[in-house]
CSV table of C-alpha atoms in Angstrom, one decimal:
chain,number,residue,atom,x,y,z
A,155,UNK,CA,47.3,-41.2,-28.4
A,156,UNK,CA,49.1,-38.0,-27.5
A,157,UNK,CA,52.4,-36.7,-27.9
A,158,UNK,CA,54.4,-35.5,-24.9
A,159,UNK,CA,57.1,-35.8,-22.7
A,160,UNK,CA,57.1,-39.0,-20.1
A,161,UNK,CA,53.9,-38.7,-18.2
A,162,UNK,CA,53.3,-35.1,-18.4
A,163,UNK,CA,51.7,-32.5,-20.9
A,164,UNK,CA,52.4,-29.1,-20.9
A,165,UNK,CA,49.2,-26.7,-21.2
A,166,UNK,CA,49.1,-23.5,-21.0
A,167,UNK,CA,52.5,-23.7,-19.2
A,168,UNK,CA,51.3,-25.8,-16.3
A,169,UNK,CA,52.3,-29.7,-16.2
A,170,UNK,CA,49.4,-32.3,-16.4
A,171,UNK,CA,49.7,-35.4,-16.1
A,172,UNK,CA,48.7,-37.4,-19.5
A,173,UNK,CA,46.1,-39.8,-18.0
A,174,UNK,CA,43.9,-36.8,-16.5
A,175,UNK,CA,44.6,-34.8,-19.9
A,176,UNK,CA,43.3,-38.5,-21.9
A,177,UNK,CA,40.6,-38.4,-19.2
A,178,UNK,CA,39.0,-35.0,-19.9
A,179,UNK,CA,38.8,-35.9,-23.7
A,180,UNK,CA,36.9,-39.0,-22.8
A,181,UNK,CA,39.8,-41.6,-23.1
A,182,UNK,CA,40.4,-44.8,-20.5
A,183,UNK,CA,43.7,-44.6,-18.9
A,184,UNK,CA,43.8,-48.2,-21.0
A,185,UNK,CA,43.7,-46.7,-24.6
A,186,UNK,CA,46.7,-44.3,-23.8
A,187,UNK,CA,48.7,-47.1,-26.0
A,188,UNK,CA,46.5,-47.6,-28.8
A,189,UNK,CA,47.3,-46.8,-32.0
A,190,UNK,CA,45.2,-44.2,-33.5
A,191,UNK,CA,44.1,-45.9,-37.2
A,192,UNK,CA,42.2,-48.7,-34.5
A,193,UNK,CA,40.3,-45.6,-33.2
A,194,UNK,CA,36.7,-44.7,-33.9
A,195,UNK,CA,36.4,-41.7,-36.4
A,196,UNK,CA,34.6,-39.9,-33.1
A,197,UNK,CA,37.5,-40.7,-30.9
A,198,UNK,CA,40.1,-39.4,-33.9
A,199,UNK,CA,38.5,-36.4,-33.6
A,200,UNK,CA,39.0,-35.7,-29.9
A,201,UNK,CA,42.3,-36.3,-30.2
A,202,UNK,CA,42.5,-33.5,-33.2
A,203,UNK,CA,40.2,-31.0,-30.8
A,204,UNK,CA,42.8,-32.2,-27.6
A,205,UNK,CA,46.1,-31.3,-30.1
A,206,UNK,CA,44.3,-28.0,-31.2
A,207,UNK,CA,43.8,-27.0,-27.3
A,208,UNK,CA,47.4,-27.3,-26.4
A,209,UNK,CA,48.5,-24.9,-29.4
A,210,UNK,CA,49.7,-21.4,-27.9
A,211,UNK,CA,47.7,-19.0,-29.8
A,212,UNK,CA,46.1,-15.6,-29.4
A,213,UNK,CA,43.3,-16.0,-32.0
A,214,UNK,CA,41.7,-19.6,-33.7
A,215,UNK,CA,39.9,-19.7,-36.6
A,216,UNK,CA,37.9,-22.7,-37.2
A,217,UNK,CA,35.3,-23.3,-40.3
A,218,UNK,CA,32.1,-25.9,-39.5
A,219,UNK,CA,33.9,-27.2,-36.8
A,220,UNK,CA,31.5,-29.6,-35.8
A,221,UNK,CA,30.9,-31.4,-39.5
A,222,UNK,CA,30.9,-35.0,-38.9
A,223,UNK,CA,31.4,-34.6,-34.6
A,224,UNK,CA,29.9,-37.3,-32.7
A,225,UNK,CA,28.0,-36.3,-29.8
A,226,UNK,CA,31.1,-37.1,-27.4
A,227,UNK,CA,33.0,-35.2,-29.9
A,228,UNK,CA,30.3,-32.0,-29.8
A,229,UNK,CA,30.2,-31.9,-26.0
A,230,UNK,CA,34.0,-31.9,-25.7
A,231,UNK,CA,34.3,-29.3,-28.5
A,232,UNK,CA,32.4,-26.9,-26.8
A,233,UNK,CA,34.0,-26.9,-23.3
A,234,UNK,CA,37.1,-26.9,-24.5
A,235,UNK,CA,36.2,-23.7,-26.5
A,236,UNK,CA,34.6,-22.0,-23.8
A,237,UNK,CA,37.7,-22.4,-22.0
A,238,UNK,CA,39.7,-21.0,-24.8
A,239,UNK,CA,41.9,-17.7,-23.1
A,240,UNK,CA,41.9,-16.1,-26.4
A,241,UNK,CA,40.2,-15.2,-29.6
A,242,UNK,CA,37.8,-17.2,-31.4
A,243,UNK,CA,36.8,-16.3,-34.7
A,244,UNK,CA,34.1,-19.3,-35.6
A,245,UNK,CA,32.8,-19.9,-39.0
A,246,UNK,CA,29.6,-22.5,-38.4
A,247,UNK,CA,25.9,-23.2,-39.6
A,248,UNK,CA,25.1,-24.4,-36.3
A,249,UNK,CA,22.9,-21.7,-34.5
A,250,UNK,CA,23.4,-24.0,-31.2
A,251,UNK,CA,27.1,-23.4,-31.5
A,252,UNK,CA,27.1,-19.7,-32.1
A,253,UNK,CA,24.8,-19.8,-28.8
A,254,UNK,CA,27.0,-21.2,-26.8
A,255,UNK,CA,30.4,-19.8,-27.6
A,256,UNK,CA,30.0,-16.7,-29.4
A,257,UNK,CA,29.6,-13.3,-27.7
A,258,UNK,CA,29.7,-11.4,-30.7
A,259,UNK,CA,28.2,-12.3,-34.4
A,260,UNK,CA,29.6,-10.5,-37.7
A,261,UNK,CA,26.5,-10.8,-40.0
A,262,UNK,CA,25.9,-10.0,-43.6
A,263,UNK,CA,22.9,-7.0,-43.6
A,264,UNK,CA,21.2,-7.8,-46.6
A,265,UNK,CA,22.9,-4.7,-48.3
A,266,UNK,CA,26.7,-6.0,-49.0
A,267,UNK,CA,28.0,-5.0,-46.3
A,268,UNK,CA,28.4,-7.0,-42.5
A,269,UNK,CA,27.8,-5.6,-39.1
A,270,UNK,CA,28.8,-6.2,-35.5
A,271,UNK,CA,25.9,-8.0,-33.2
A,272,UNK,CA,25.7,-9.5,-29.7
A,273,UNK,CA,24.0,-12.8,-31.0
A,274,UNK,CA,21.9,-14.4,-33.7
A,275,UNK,CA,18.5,-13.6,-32.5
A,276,UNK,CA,20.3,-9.5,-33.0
A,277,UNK,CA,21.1,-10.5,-36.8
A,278,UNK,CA,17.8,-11.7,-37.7
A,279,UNK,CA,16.3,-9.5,-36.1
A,280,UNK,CA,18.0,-6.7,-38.1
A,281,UNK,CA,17.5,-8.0,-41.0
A,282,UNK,CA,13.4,-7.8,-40.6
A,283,UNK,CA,14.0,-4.4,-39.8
A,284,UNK,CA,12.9,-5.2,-36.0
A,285,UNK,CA,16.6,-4.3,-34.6
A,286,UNK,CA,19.8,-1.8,-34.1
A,287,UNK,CA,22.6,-3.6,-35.6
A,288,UNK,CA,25.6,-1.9,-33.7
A,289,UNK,CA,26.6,-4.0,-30.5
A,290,UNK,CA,26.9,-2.0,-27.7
A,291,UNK,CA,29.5,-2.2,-25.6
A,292,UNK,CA,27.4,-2.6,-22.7
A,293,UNK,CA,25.2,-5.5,-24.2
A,294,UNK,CA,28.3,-7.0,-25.1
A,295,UNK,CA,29.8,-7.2,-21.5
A,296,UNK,CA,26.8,-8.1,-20.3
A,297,UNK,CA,26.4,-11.2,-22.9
A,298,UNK,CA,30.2,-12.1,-21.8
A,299,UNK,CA,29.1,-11.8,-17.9
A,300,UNK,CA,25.9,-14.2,-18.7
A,301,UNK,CA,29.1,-16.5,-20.3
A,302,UNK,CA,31.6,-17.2,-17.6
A,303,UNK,CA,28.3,-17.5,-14.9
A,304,UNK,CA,27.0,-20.4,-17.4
A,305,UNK,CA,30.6,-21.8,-17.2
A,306,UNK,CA,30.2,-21.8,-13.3
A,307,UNK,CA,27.3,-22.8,-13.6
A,308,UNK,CA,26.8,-26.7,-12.2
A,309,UNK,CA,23.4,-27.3,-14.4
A,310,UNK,CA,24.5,-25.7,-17.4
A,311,UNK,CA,23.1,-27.8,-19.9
A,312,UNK,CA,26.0,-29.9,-22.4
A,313,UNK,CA,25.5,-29.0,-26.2
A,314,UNK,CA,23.7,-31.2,-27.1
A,315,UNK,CA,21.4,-31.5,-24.2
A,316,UNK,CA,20.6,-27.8,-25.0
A,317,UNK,CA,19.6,-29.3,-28.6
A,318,UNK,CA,17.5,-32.4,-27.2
A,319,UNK,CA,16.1,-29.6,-24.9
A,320,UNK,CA,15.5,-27.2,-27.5
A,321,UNK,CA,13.2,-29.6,-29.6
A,322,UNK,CA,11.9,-32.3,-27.4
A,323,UNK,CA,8.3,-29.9,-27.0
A,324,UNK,CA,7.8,-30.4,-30.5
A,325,UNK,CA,8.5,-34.5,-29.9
A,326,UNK,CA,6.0,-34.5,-27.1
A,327,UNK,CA,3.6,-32.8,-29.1
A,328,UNK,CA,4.0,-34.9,-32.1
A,329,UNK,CA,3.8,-37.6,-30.2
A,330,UNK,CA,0.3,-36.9,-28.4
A,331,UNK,CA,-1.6,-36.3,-31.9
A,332,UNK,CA,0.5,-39.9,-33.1
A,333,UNK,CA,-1.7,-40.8,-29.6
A,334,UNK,CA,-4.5,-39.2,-31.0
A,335,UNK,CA,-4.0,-40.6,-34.0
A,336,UNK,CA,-3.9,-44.0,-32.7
A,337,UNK,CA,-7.2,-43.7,-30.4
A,338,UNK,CA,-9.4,-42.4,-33.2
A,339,UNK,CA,-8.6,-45.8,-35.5
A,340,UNK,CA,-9.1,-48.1,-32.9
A,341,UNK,CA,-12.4,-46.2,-31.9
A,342,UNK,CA,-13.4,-46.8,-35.5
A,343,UNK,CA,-16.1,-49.0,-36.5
A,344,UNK,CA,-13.9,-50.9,-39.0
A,345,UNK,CA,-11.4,-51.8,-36.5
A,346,UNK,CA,-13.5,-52.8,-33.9
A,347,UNK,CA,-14.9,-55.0,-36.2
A,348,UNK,CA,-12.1,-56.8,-37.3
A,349,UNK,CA,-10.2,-58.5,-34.4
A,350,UNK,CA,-6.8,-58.6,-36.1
A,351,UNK,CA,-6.9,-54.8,-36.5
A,352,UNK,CA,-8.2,-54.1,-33.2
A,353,UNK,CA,-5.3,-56.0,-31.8
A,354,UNK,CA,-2.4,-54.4,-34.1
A,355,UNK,CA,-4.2,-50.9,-33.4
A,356,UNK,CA,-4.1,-51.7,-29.7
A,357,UNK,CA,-0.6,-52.3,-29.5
A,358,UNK,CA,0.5,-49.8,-31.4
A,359,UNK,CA,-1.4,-47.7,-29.1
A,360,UNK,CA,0.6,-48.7,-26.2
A,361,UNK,CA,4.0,-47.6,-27.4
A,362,UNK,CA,2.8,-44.3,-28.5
A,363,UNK,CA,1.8,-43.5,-25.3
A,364,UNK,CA,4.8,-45.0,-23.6
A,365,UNK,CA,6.8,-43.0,-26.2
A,366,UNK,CA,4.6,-39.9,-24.8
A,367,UNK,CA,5.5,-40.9,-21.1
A,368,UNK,CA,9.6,-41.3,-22.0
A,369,UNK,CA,9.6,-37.8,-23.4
A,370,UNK,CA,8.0,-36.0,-20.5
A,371,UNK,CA,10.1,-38.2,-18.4
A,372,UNK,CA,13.4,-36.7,-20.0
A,373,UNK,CA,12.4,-33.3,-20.3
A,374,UNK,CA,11.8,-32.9,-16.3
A,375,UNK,CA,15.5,-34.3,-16.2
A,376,UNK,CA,16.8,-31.7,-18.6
A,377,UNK,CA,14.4,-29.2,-16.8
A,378,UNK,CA,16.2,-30.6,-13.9
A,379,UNK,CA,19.7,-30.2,-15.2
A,380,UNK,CA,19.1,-27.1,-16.5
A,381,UNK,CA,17.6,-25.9,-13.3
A,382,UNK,CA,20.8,-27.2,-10.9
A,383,UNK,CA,23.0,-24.7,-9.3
């Protein structure tokens, strides 16, 4: 799986041993040996984000990074690029990236020319005329500060539990008016008429309300996760 020398790997000029460097790109002590064409396309790609990390550069520059990522892949991705020493210049559609990662956003102003902000909410808020688009130095410090204490941070929340996070309100609330839904046809006179319908009306009652009861359930665990220290 990776290239090195005897048991070891050399990152950023300390010695670690290959199996716990496999180990913190998701990889089994038993795969070490396995050719990479038997690999999943997910697992390929960890090796690819594991051979970037090991590179000794000052700056990277990566375009729509996480195109085609698995959700292993994503979570991996972003710790290994909030543990990146240097420069990142990232190219992405993915607003949950830019979160994340980036402490400064270079953002087209609607006029031709870019500008400088702390984070996407800045940019669009600019560009409704609702904003300053200079960064300030201090807001920039402070966003950087907010950074490392989320990398300290025990509860962070991975990538993309920050995403399930993000939209599982709207889920639940979908869910309740499919609930909703679902009551007012079997509380209908032609359904309680007609046995067959009552029954398939019933049952599909049921699992909208257990979906209801799943999705609270994980959003107090993501509240819980995010909530940790």
């Amino acid at each position: 799986l990776f290239r090195s020398d005897g048991d070891s790997i050399l990152f950023r000029e300390h010695s670690t041993h290959v199996v716990t460097w496999a180990q913190r790109f998701l990889f089994r002590p038993d795969q070490l040996e396995t050719p990479v064409g038997q690999l999943s396309g997910g697992e390929q790609a960890r090796i690819l984000i594991a051979e970037l990390m090991r590179q000794p550069a000052d700056i990277l520059l990566l375009d729509e990074p996480t195109n085609d990522l698995d959700i292993a892949s994503l979570d991996v991705l972003e710790e290994s690029l909030l543990e990146l020493p240097g420069a990142l210049v990232l190219v992405t559609h993915d607003r949950f990236l830019l979160d994340s990662i980036c402490d400064q956003v270079i953002g087209f102003n609607g006029q031709g020319g870019t500008t400088y902000y702390a984070d996407y909410e800045q940019w669009l808020a600019d560009i409704d005329g609702q904003g300053q688009g200079i960064i300030s130095e201090e807001k920039r410090y402070e966003k950087q500060k907010k950074r490392k204490q989320q990398k300290k941070a025990t509860g962070k929340l991975s990538y993309m539990d920050q995403r399930e996070y993000d939209s599982i309100e709207g889920k639940i609330l979908s869910a309740e008016e499919e609930v909703d839904r679902l009551q007012s046809v079997m509380d209908s006179s032609e359904t309680a008429s007609d046995s067959q319908k009552l029954e398939a009306a019933w049952k599909e009652l049921q699992t909208a309300k257990e979906l209801v009861e799943k999705l609270y359930e994980r959003w107090e665990e993501l509240e819980g996760k995010r909530n940790a220290r």
